[in-house]
Amino acid sequence: MKKITAILFFILLFTSCEEVIYVPLNSADPAIVIEGQVTNYPGPYKVRITTTTDFYDPSKVPPVDNAIVYVEDDLGHNWYFTEQRPGYYNNDQFTGEPGRTYSLDVKVKDNFYHATSYMPPPVPIDSLDQGYFAGTRFADAGYYIILYFTDPPDTTNYYRIRLYKGDQAGTVIYVLDDQLMDGNPVNLLLFGSAYEAGDTAVVELQSIDEKVYRFLLTLSNVNASSPSGPEYTPANPETNLSGGALGYFGAVSLSRDTIVLTHSK
Amino acid sequence: MKICLAYLLPLLLSGILFPATGSCQEKFTLSGYVRDKDNGEELIGATIYAEELSQGTATNRYGFYSLTLPAGTYTIMWQYLGYEPLQEKIVLNKNIRKDVELTLQEKNIQEVIVKKENPDQLLRSTEMGMERISAQEIKKLPVLMGEQDILKSIQLLPGISAVNEGSSGLYVRGGNASQNLILLDEAPVYNASHLLGFFSIFNSDAINSVKIMKGFVPPSYGGRLSSVLDVKMKEGNNKKFSGSGGLGLVSSRLLLEGPYAKQRGSFMVAGRRTYADLFVKMVPDTNINRNSLYFYDFNAKANYRIGKKDRVYLSGYFGRDVFKFRDLFGVDWGNQTVTARWNHLFSDRLFLNSSLIYSNYNYNFNLKNGDASFALHSYIRNLNWKEDLQFYASGRSTFRFGLKSNYHLFLPGKAASTGDFPVNDVQMEKRHAWENAVYLSHEWKATSDISVRYGLRFATFTLLGPLHVYSFDTLGNTIDTTWYPRNKNIITYPVLDPRFLINIRTSPTSSLKFSFTGMHQFLHLLSNTTSGTPLDLWIPSSPHVKPETSLQVSGGYFFLLHQAMFEASVEVYYKKMKHQIDYKNGANIFLNEEVESQLVFGRGEAYGAEFLLRKNKGRLHGWISYTLSRSLRHFPDINNGKTYPAKQDRIHDLALVGIFDLNRRWSFSATWVYYTGNAVTFPSGKYVFENTYINYFTERNGYRMPPYHRLDLNASLGPKKKRKWQSSWDFSIYNVYARKNAYSITFRTKEDEPKITEAVKLYLFSIVPTVTYNFKF
């Protein structure tokens, strides 16, 4: 609904203009950022650790090296993650199983960070289709993916949809819950990511737990690549990490499908 | 008539505090209506003054006055802002009914000779923190896109500011936009804006008067924390049939009014519509011409006099905004109000107004995708019965008392879909609530220099079944559900609002006032936005959401300068607010039965000083208004429990308004406004997630938007004299020096270089010239 409001504003403001300006901003003390995922597909699984930096700083975000990182499941299995290059920690010794709960522990210097995440069962993609959209002020012209799946009835489900163009991941974060569509066949037009004929699109339907959903939902409000209106008061996303870190750790199960886009109107 | 008996009532009501001091001298009452000579409109707040006794009164909201004085001969003066005063010797040896008519002042070509006697309403009135703006003044001010707008004009007064650029939404003394009670002919209006705030729903042609109370609020009003905006529609010309209207660049309007039944009654109908969408239809591009965005509204009113003592009124408002984007989606929303009233004079000293009021705000939202569609519907309705009595006990003492019973019905949302739209039908539970209030107030002139106005308002708010009531743990998870059947009392909040005002005349040209005002609010607006989108959600107080409360104390010094050429005032206030509402981060309020779990509660305070210097006379007139204020919030769950400035915390707010009457036809005006930017949350850093930058925030509202300032100019060419068809022109320039005032600032990655982040300012208007043609017949 917020999006619809945003569109309304956008239409109304068609006479408005944009201008890049300089706004003096404070330098916050660097905070730890952790991003890690375990899936039902074989690894290697990655945990990335970085810190925050000044808003106008054009250099790469500083990596955090020499951290101790391991993942544990609810049966007591442990997997240590080794540092491949500064800030990147990997493990390819295991494959996640839906129904299990995983926890992540990270130690940076003398600080500990911890998160747990439940991996829900995957929900299969029924089919993919394409639709052509002629383009408007707020969406590019092009082909858009339509995703069909069936929401399992009588359980609360949270989803994230990831789109790839070839092996290039899209930046739009699609999340949804089944509050209004429990047990229904679902068709979703995935706005925001336009394709051309001949492109190969990979669609991932991820089943996620509530905390990961909350993280991604609140993240999409402050994503620096998505426009935010004047009316919205931004805040940091809700993380499932303890210890004051930003980011999240997610155990997600996914279903994948591929479509090659063809000419059609 | 002996007045001694009548003293019993005030004695009973005011107890021992104010014993009857009057001697049993014979007293008589002068009463009647004050009206405009040309069209018979009642003048509200016109003053009636007996010079010999320095005693006076003002007309009530129906134009009626009553002044009881000892027998004698008096020089009585009737006056009203912008009208020629009327003075007459009255021999008061019996009760006299005197209806008077005042003439609109001609433009002052020569400097006005300041009268020796100038009993000024500003100094004597038992009102405070109250602003009134005259229709003549509004007509001369520059406007955006040719639409005269009362809500935008009052933003030029101290303590009142616009929600944002071009908006008709109001922030009053540090409160938010939903804390203003907006009444149109006594009917509550839930969304006073058209086109998302760029126009207000008030068609200035159809408006008789506007009054905003931001400090002392009389006990007859209640239900919102910040202010009361009382708007009254015109009654309609009861002298002759006439009309007026205008053609503007974005909209046109027409008003017709006239008498009927041998001038026992009069009517008024007015309509207005924007037509930007008609131009859109002419564009050949089908991407554009199938869109539409317009509004219209319609005001109608009729009244009828039944003898000298009774008068009935019926008035209504109907407005709608429509927005369609191709065949894909559409939204429409609007208010409807109906007010039926009966004024009755039991005697020349006891005035009754009975009202029955209906108000409805609703919206529809439609989405279409091939054969599949989705429709959402929501409304808030209320039915309101009111009895208001005024008893003019003596020349020194007036009582006002009454009751109100108000039934609220909310449909938070009903969604239905057809075809393969993947949404289940949802019908959220309706909310039923019953609000009742009684009030009593006494206005008393204790000595020739001291007058007081005090009273109490007792109100109850009851949430009624049928409803499921949820209770939540600290994380917002539902832990219990209770079912309440139809008409079962779920919770009742009884509240008591004390109101007090004292006015001390410190010299012939100055006075000192002090007041306190307690207020409660039972209906709460949940909105991600500040300016009122059509999809706003109002919720009633409930076991989980307590009534919002505020207590305001204020003091002021009012004085006249240079033989009343200038009037000036300084007011200070401090306001404490409790049970304020905000959202949790990432709150889901859309079709959510458990929406109350998404809220957090806190408190707030607002304080400030307001300065106003006004020149009402001469060819050059206008005012300077300056407000220095703060508005702070404290929520345990926001900003780590640290106090932070509210969005509307505008430290400096300055407005300069100048009107120059060149001759009978031409007048020029200029307004300049400046205010501190809103408090906003900007990032103090960034980090990377999945190879995109995410902004990093460290504090709520820790930054400021750039200061806002703007100059507007207007030239009005009035009609030639004595013509049947009178036409006039307005030429306005909005934002003369084309300042690019920031509407919003966003922080994002550069489009072509995703490694670079930048700040981007959005501004709405640079310079906007407008011409409007107005006519009258």
mmCIF file of N, CA and C in Angstrom, chain A residues 1 4-5 8-9 11-13 15-21 25-26 28 31 33 35 48 52-55 57 61 136 160 162 171 179-182 184-185 187 214-215 218-219 222 224 228 230-231 233-234 236-238 246 248, chain B residues 164 195 198 323 325 365 420 422-424 426 528-530 533 535 585-586 588 590-591 647 681 683-690 692-698 700 703 740 743-744 746-749 757 759-764:
data_model
loop_
_atom_site.group_PDB
_atom_site.id
_atom_site.type_symbol
_atom_site.label_atom_id
_atom_site.label_comp_id
_atom_site.label_asym_id
_atom_site.label_seq_id
_atom_site.Cartn_x
_atom_site.Cartn_y
_atom_site.Cartn_z
ATOM 1 N N MET A 1 0.841 -1.208 0.000
ATOM 2 C CA MET A 1 0.000 0.000 0.000
ATOM 3 C C MET A 1 0.871 1.250 0.000
ATOM 4 N N ILE A 4 1.759 2.137 -3.455
ATOM 5 C CA ILE A 4 0.688 2.803 -4.198
ATOM 6 C C ILE A 4 0.665 4.276 -3.840
ATOM 7 N N THR A 5 0.826 4.552 -2.557
ATOM 8 C CA THR A 5 0.886 5.939 -2.130
ATOM 9 C C THR A 5 2.060 6.642 -2.795
ATOM 10 N N LEU A 8 1.186 7.460 -6.274
ATOM 11 C CA LEU A 8 0.283 8.603 -6.317
ATOM 12 C C LEU A 8 1.062 9.906 -6.211
ATOM 13 N N PHE A 9 1.970 9.923 -5.266
ATOM 14 C CA PHE A 9 2.774 11.118 -5.093
ATOM 15 C C PHE A 9 3.572 11.397 -6.350
ATOM 16 N N ILE A 11 2.984 10.624 -9.455
ATOM 17 C CA ILE A 11 2.176 11.157 -10.546
ATOM 18 C C ILE A 11 1.884 12.635 -10.300
ATOM 19 N N LEU A 12 1.550 12.898 -9.060
ATOM 20 C CA LEU A 12 1.192 14.257 -8.719
ATOM 21 C C LEU A 12 2.376 15.189 -8.935
ATOM 22 N N LEU A 13 3.542 14.670 -8.692
ATOM 23 C CA LEU A 13 4.721 15.520 -8.698
ATOM 24 C C LEU A 13 5.410 15.481 -10.048
ATOM 25 N N THR A 15 5.590 17.511 -12.180
ATOM 26 C CA THR A 15 6.241 18.770 -12.509
ATOM 27 C C THR A 15 7.505 18.957 -11.681
ATOM 28 N N SER A 16 7.762 18.048 -10.754
ATOM 29 C CA SER A 16 8.867 18.246 -9.833
ATOM 30 C C SER A 16 10.203 17.973 -10.508
ATOM 31 N N CYS A 17 11.256 18.445 -9.869
ATOM 32 C CA CYS A 17 12.580 18.299 -10.433
ATOM 33 C C CYS A 17 13.532 17.777 -9.383
ATOM 34 N N GLU A 18 14.577 17.150 -9.860
ATOM 35 C CA GLU A 18 15.584 16.627 -8.945
ATOM 36 C C GLU A 18 16.894 17.345 -9.149
ATOM 37 N N GLU A 19 17.690 17.381 -8.107
ATOM 38 C CA GLU A 19 18.970 18.048 -8.178
ATOM 39 C C GLU A 19 19.896 17.393 -7.163
ATOM 40 N N VAL A 20 21.114 17.067 -7.611
ATOM 41 C CA VAL A 20 22.086 16.502 -6.667
ATOM 42 C C VAL A 20 22.638 17.637 -5.817
ATOM 43 N N ILE A 21 22.641 17.444 -4.517
ATOM 44 C CA ILE A 21 23.151 18.483 -3.625
ATOM 45 C C ILE A 21 24.128 17.869 -2.633
ATOM 46 N N LEU A 25 26.927 15.524 6.497
ATOM 47 C CA LEU A 25 26.461 14.386 7.294
ATOM 48 C C LEU A 25 27.516 14.020 8.332
ATOM 49 N N ASN A 26 27.071 13.532 9.447
ATOM 50 C CA ASN A 26 27.987 13.105 10.504
ATOM 51 C C ASN A 26 28.705 11.822 10.106
ATOM 52 N N ALA A 28 29.439 8.383 11.588
ATOM 53 C CA ALA A 28 29.124 7.473 12.692
ATOM 54 C C ALA A 28 30.329 6.589 12.972
ATOM 55 N N ALA A 31 30.351 0.352 12.544
ATOM 56 C CA ALA A 31 29.637 -0.763 13.172
ATOM 57 C C ALA A 31 29.860 -2.007 12.327
ATOM 58 N N VAL A 33 29.035 -5.298 10.225
ATOM 59 C CA VAL A 33 27.942 -5.735 9.353
ATOM 60 C C VAL A 33 28.198 -7.194 8.975
ATOM 61 N N GLU A 35 26.688 -10.702 6.974
ATOM 62 C CA GLU A 35 25.712 -11.182 6.002
ATOM 63 C C GLU A 35 26.034 -12.652 5.760
ATOM 64 N N ARG A 48 29.929 -12.882 5.049
ATOM 65 C CA ARG A 48 30.750 -11.708 4.744
ATOM 66 C C ARG A 48 30.690 -10.755 5.930
ATOM 67 N N THR A 52 30.571 -0.402 8.647
ATOM 68 C CA THR A 52 29.973 0.766 8.009
ATOM 69 C C THR A 52 31.062 1.789 7.699
ATOM 70 N N THR A 53 30.716 2.713 6.799
ATOM 71 C CA THR A 53 31.681 3.743 6.424
ATOM 72 C C THR A 53 30.919 5.054 6.211
ATOM 73 N N ASP A 54 31.663 6.137 5.979
ATOM 74 C CA ASP A 54 30.989 7.424 5.780
ATOM 75 C C ASP A 54 30.147 7.406 4.502
ATOM 76 N N PHE A 55 29.050 8.141 4.517
ATOM 77 C CA PHE A 55 28.135 8.100 3.381
ATOM 78 C C PHE A 55 28.815 8.525 2.080
ATOM 79 N N ASP A 57 31.999 8.411 1.362
ATOM 80 C CA ASP A 57 33.270 7.737 1.098
ATOM 81 C C ASP A 57 33.151 6.895 -0.166
ATOM 82 N N VAL A 61 33.898 -0.672 1.068
ATOM 83 C CA VAL A 61 33.678 -0.781 2.513
ATOM 84 C C VAL A 61 34.796 -1.615 3.140
ATOM 85 N N THR A 136 6.220 3.266 -18.183
ATOM 86 C CA THR A 136 5.574 4.440 -17.618
ATOM 87 C C THR A 136 6.672 5.255 -16.962
ATOM 88 N N ARG A 160 10.814 -14.729 -0.081
ATOM 89 C CA ARG A 160 11.596 -13.728 -0.784
ATOM 90 C C ARG A 160 11.790 -14.243 -2.197
ATOM 91 N N ARG A 162 14.095 -13.824 -5.577
ATOM 92 C CA ARG A 162 15.314 -13.228 -6.146
ATOM 93 C C ARG A 162 15.316 -13.464 -7.637
ATOM 94 N N THR A 171 18.866 -6.257 -7.919
ATOM 95 C CA THR A 171 18.999 -5.558 -6.637
ATOM 96 C C THR A 171 17.642 -5.309 -5.964
ATOM 97 N N GLN A 179 -0.455 -13.427 4.437
ATOM 98 C CA GLN A 179 -1.542 -12.930 5.284
ATOM 99 C C GLN A 179 -2.863 -12.836 4.522
ATOM 100 N N LEU A 180 -2.792 -12.336 3.286
ATOM 101 C CA LEU A 180 -4.024 -12.104 2.538
ATOM 102 C C LEU A 180 -4.285 -13.173 1.476
ATOM 103 N N MET A 181 -3.428 -14.183 1.387
ATOM 104 C CA MET A 181 -3.586 -15.135 0.272
ATOM 105 C C MET A 181 -3.272 -16.544 0.713
ATOM 106 N N ASP A 182 -3.530 -16.862 1.964
ATOM 107 C CA ASP A 182 -3.186 -18.176 2.499
ATOM 108 C C ASP A 182 -3.856 -19.281 1.697
ATOM 109 N N ASN A 184 -3.703 -19.937 -1.457
ATOM 110 C CA ASN A 184 -4.161 -19.623 -2.814
ATOM 111 C C ASN A 184 -3.090 -19.937 -3.856
ATOM 112 N N PRO A 185 -3.545 -20.215 -5.096
ATOM 113 C CA PRO A 185 -2.581 -20.131 -6.192
ATOM 114 C C PRO A 185 -2.188 -18.663 -6.378
ATOM 115 N N ASN A 187 -0.167 -15.608 -8.541
ATOM 116 C CA ASN A 187 0.616 -15.168 -9.696
ATOM 117 C C ASN A 187 1.129 -13.779 -9.403
ATOM 118 N N ARG A 214 11.253 -10.090 8.346
ATOM 119 C CA ARG A 214 11.222 -8.756 8.957
ATOM 120 C C ARG A 214 12.478 -7.973 8.585
ATOM 121 N N PHE A 215 13.606 -8.671 8.564
ATOM 122 C CA PHE A 215 14.843 -7.983 8.201
ATOM 123 C C PHE A 215 14.757 -7.454 6.770
ATOM 124 N N THR A 218 12.137 -4.569 6.349
ATOM 125 C CA THR A 218 12.574 -3.273 6.882
ATOM 126 C C THR A 218 13.802 -2.769 6.136
ATOM 127 N N LEU A 219 14.559 -3.691 5.565
ATOM 128 C CA LEU A 219 15.707 -3.276 4.756
ATOM 129 C C LEU A 219 15.250 -2.588 3.476
ATOM 130 N N VAL A 222 15.030 1.169 3.352
ATOM 131 C CA VAL A 222 16.183 2.084 3.446
ATOM 132 C C VAL A 222 17.260 1.763 2.433
ATOM 133 N N ALA A 224 19.510 1.983 -0.469
ATOM 134 C CA ALA A 224 19.945 3.223 -1.111
ATOM 135 C C ALA A 224 19.657 3.249 -2.594
ATOM 136 N N SER A 228 12.819 6.662 -1.827
ATOM 137 C CA SER A 228 11.944 6.747 -0.651
ATOM 138 C C SER A 228 11.336 8.131 -0.629
ATOM 139 N N PRO A 230 9.271 11.565 0.848
ATOM 140 C CA PRO A 230 9.599 12.520 1.895
ATOM 141 C C PRO A 230 8.911 12.185 3.199
ATOM 142 N N GLU A 231 7.916 11.315 3.097
ATOM 143 C CA GLU A 231 7.014 11.112 4.213
ATOM 144 C C GLU A 231 7.503 10.021 5.144
ATOM 145 N N THR A 233 9.799 7.910 7.623
ATOM 146 C CA THR A 233 10.902 8.067 8.571
ATOM 147 C C THR A 233 11.745 6.799 8.556
ATOM 148 N N PRO A 234 12.960 6.890 8.044
ATOM 149 C CA PRO A 234 13.747 5.675 7.905
ATOM 150 C C PRO A 234 14.389 5.239 9.223
ATOM 151 N N ASN A 236 17.103 1.776 10.836
ATOM 152 C CA ASN A 236 17.884 0.606 10.470
ATOM 153 C C ASN A 236 16.994 -0.622 10.474
ATOM 154 N N PRO A 237 17.270 -1.572 9.560
ATOM 155 C CA PRO A 237 16.453 -2.783 9.518
ATOM 156 C C PRO A 237 16.547 -3.569 10.818
ATOM 157 N N GLU A 238 15.507 -4.374 11.067
ATOM 158 C CA GLU A 238 15.489 -5.227 12.260
ATOM 159 C C GLU A 238 16.351 -6.452 11.977
ATOM 160 N N LEU A 246 24.898 -5.122 12.385
ATOM 161 C CA LEU A 246 23.916 -4.915 11.322
ATOM 162 C C LEU A 246 23.940 -6.137 10.420
ATOM 163 N N TYR A 248 22.211 -9.741 8.689
ATOM 164 C CA TYR A 248 21.386 -10.866 9.136
ATOM 165 C C TYR A 248 22.085 -12.173 8.848
ATOM 166 N N ASN B 164 3.875 20.804 4.482
ATOM 167 C CA ASN B 164 5.010 20.952 3.575
ATOM 168 C C ASN B 164 4.595 21.814 2.395
ATOM 169 N N LEU B 195 -6.417 16.557 -3.783
ATOM 170 C CA LEU B 195 -5.172 16.360 -4.520
ATOM 171 C C LEU B 195 -3.992 16.212 -3.572
ATOM 172 N N PHE B 198 -2.743 19.696 -1.942
ATOM 173 C CA PHE B 198 -2.443 20.944 -2.633
ATOM 174 C C PHE B 198 -3.618 21.927 -2.613
ATOM 175 N N PHE B 323 -8.785 9.540 -9.059
ATOM 176 C CA PHE B 323 -7.506 9.331 -9.706
ATOM 177 C C PHE B 323 -7.530 7.977 -10.397
ATOM 178 N N PHE B 325 -5.309 5.490 -13.121
ATOM 179 C CA PHE B 325 -4.126 5.259 -13.929
ATOM 180 C C PHE B 325 -4.466 4.194 -14.961
ATOM 181 N N PHE B 365 -10.539 1.776 -3.640
ATOM 182 C CA PHE B 365 -9.301 1.531 -4.347
ATOM 183 C C PHE B 365 -9.519 0.322 -5.231
ATOM 184 N N ASP B 420 -8.458 -14.503 -10.998
ATOM 185 C CA ASP B 420 -7.395 -15.232 -10.306
ATOM 186 C C ASP B 420 -6.488 -14.301 -9.508
ATOM 187 N N PRO B 422 -4.657 -13.124 -6.503
ATOM 188 C CA PRO B 422 -4.267 -14.044 -5.434
ATOM 189 C C PRO B 422 -4.536 -13.503 -4.038
ATOM 190 N N VAL B 423 -5.661 -12.858 -3.834
ATOM 191 C CA VAL B 423 -5.924 -12.277 -2.525
ATOM 192 C C VAL B 423 -7.266 -12.800 -2.027
ATOM 193 N N ASN B 424 -7.282 -13.273 -0.804
ATOM 194 C CA ASN B 424 -8.541 -13.715 -0.205
ATOM 195 C C ASN B 424 -9.404 -12.512 0.108
ATOM 196 N N VAL B 426 -11.277 -10.124 2.370
ATOM 197 C CA VAL B 426 -11.057 -9.765 3.764
ATOM 198 C C VAL B 426 -12.104 -8.744 4.160
ATOM 199 N N ASN B 528 1.544 6.623 7.430
ATOM 200 C CA ASN B 528 2.989 6.739 7.228
ATOM 201 C C ASN B 528 3.361 8.134 6.792
ATOM 202 N N THR B 529 2.363 8.902 6.442
ATOM 203 C CA THR B 529 2.651 10.167 5.800
ATOM 204 C C THR B 529 2.178 11.290 6.702
ATOM 205 N N THR B 530 2.569 12.495 6.347
ATOM 206 C CA THR B 530 2.215 13.617 7.184
ATOM 207 C C THR B 530 1.088 14.431 6.588
ATOM 208 N N THR B 533 -2.884 11.136 3.062
ATOM 209 C CA THR B 533 -3.170 10.487 1.802
ATOM 210 C C THR B 533 -4.594 9.966 1.895
ATOM 211 N N LEU B 535 -5.641 7.114 1.729
ATOM 212 C CA LEU B 535 -5.771 5.808 2.351
ATOM 213 C C LEU B 535 -5.467 5.845 3.844
ATOM 214 N N ASN B 585 9.016 0.087 13.623
ATOM 215 C CA ASN B 585 9.750 0.009 12.377
ATOM 216 C C ASN B 585 9.120 -1.071 11.494
ATOM 217 N N GLY B 586 8.878 -0.753 10.229
ATOM 218 C CA GLY B 586 8.333 -1.736 9.292
ATOM 219 C C GLY B 586 6.928 -2.193 9.640
ATOM 220 N N ASN B 588 3.070 -3.050 9.749
ATOM 221 C CA ASN B 588 2.099 -3.471 8.746
ATOM 222 C C ASN B 588 0.728 -3.011 9.209
ATOM 223 N N PHE B 590 -1.770 -2.454 6.882
ATOM 224 C CA PHE B 590 -2.699 -2.666 5.779
ATOM 225 C C PHE B 590 -3.569 -3.889 6.039
ATOM 226 N N LEU B 591 -4.878 -3.705 6.168
ATOM 227 C CA LEU B 591 -5.834 -4.777 6.393
ATOM 228 C C LEU B 591 -5.381 -5.697 7.522
ATOM 229 N N LYS B 647 8.919 15.834 13.825
ATOM 230 C CA LYS B 647 9.131 16.289 12.455
ATOM 231 C C LYS B 647 8.789 17.770 12.312
ATOM 232 N N THR B 681 15.399 12.410 9.454
ATOM 233 C CA THR B 681 16.401 11.393 9.707
ATOM 234 C C THR B 681 17.235 11.204 8.447
ATOM 235 N N PRO B 683 21.085 9.605 6.879
ATOM 236 C CA PRO B 683 22.087 8.600 7.252
ATOM 237 C C PRO B 683 23.369 9.253 7.758
ATOM 238 N N SER B 684 24.002 8.591 8.721
ATOM 239 C CA SER B 684 25.315 9.046 9.180
ATOM 240 C C SER B 684 26.388 8.087 8.700
ATOM 241 N N GLY B 685 26.036 7.249 7.723
ATOM 242 C CA GLY B 685 26.994 6.310 7.163
ATOM 243 C C GLY B 685 26.277 5.375 6.219
ATOM 244 N N LYS B 686 27.015 4.377 5.725
ATOM 245 C CA LYS B 686 26.404 3.393 4.825
ATOM 246 C C LYS B 686 27.151 2.081 4.986
ATOM 247 N N TYR B 687 26.544 1.004 4.479
ATOM 248 C CA TYR B 687 27.219 -0.285 4.471
ATOM 249 C C TYR B 687 26.719 -1.073 3.279
ATOM 250 N N VAL B 688 27.337 -2.228 3.069
ATOM 251 C CA VAL B 688 27.002 -3.000 1.887
ATOM 252 C C VAL B 688 26.221 -4.227 2.284
ATOM 253 N N PHE B 689 25.135 -4.499 1.562
ATOM 254 C CA PHE B 689 24.393 -5.741 1.702
ATOM 255 C C PHE B 689 24.097 -6.237 0.299
ATOM 256 N N GLU B 690 24.495 -7.461 0.002
ATOM 257 C CA GLU B 690 24.317 -8.038 -1.340
ATOM 258 C C GLU B 690 24.749 -7.066 -2.433
ATOM 259 N N THR B 692 24.762 -3.971 -2.649
ATOM 260 C CA THR B 692 24.183 -2.637 -2.786
ATOM 261 C C THR B 692 24.392 -1.877 -1.476
ATOM 262 N N TYR B 693 24.397 -0.576 -1.594
ATOM 263 C CA TYR B 693 24.597 0.239 -0.409
ATOM 264 C C TYR B 693 23.302 0.399 0.369
ATOM 265 N N ILE B 694 23.424 0.300 1.667
ATOM 266 C CA ILE B 694 22.302 0.523 2.571
ATOM 267 C C ILE B 694 22.680 1.697 3.463
ATOM 268 N N ASN B 695 21.755 2.613 3.646
ATOM 269 C CA ASN B 695 22.037 3.762 4.510
ATOM 270 C C ASN B 695 22.020 3.343 5.974
ATOM 271 N N TYR B 696 22.884 3.956 6.736
ATOM 272 C CA TYR B 696 23.032 3.615 8.150
ATOM 273 C C TYR B 696 22.593 4.807 8.997
ATOM 274 N N PHE B 697 21.650 4.565 9.897
ATOM 275 C CA PHE B 697 21.067 5.652 10.690
ATOM 276 C C PHE B 697 21.472 5.523 12.143
ATOM 277 N N THR B 698 21.752 6.650 12.758
ATOM 278 C CA THR B 698 22.151 6.580 14.160
ATOM 279 C C THR B 698 21.166 7.279 15.083
ATOM 280 N N ARG B 700 17.044 9.396 15.419
ATOM 281 C CA ARG B 700 15.786 9.825 14.821
ATOM 282 C C ARG B 700 15.753 11.349 14.729
ATOM 283 N N TYR B 703 18.674 15.461 11.894
ATOM 284 C CA TYR B 703 19.110 16.433 10.893
ATOM 285 C C TYR B 703 17.972 17.397 10.571
ATOM 286 N N LYS B 740 14.571 26.886 -5.128
ATOM 287 C CA LYS B 740 14.281 25.452 -5.228
ATOM 288 C C LYS B 740 14.199 24.875 -3.821
ATOM 289 N N TYR B 743 11.630 19.573 -1.185
ATOM 290 C CA TYR B 743 10.434 18.875 -0.729
ATOM 291 C C TYR B 743 10.867 17.605 0.002
ATOM 292 N N SER B 744 11.921 16.984 -0.542
ATOM 293 C CA SER B 744 12.490 15.825 0.133
ATOM 294 C C SER B 744 13.945 15.709 -0.271
ATOM 295 N N THR B 746 16.737 12.575 -0.691
ATOM 296 C CA THR B 746 16.952 11.132 -0.602
ATOM 297 C C THR B 746 18.437 10.852 -0.784
ATOM 298 N N PHE B 747 18.860 9.739 -0.242
ATOM 299 C CA PHE B 747 20.263 9.341 -0.279
ATOM 300 C C PHE B 747 20.344 8.025 -1.015
ATOM 301 N N ARG B 748 21.017 8.038 -2.159
ATOM 302 C CA ARG B 748 20.966 6.838 -2.986
ATOM 303 C C ARG B 748 22.232 6.702 -3.814
ATOM 304 N N THR B 749 22.329 5.563 -4.488
ATOM 305 C CA THR B 749 23.488 5.360 -5.348
ATOM 306 C C THR B 749 23.250 6.063 -6.670
ATOM 307 N N THR B 757 27.593 7.054 -3.873
ATOM 308 C CA THR B 757 26.325 7.429 -3.264
ATOM 309 C C THR B 757 26.215 8.944 -3.222
ATOM 310 N N ALA B 759 23.403 12.593 -2.424
ATOM 311 C CA ALA B 759 22.161 13.145 -1.868
ATOM 312 C C ALA B 759 21.418 13.845 -2.999
ATOM 313 N N VAL B 760 20.125 13.583 -3.107
ATOM 314 C CA VAL B 760 19.331 14.164 -4.185
ATOM 315 C C VAL B 760 18.139 14.911 -3.597
ATOM 316 N N LYS B 761 18.026 16.153 -4.034
ATOM 317 C CA LYS B 761 16.926 16.989 -3.553
ATOM 318 C C LYS B 761 15.791 16.958 -4.566
ATOM 319 N N LEU B 762 14.574 16.827 -4.072
ATOM 320 C CA LEU B 762 13.400 16.929 -4.934
ATOM 321 C C LEU B 762 12.711 18.243 -4.601
ATOM 322 N N TYR B 763 12.436 19.068 -5.608
ATOM 323 C CA TYR B 763 11.666 20.279 -5.337
ATOM 324 C C TYR B 763 10.464 20.331 -6.269
ATOM 325 N N LEU B 764 9.393 20.925 -5.792
ATOM 326 C CA LEU B 764 8.135 20.844 -6.530
ATOM 327 C C LEU B 764 7.955 21.979 -7.511
#
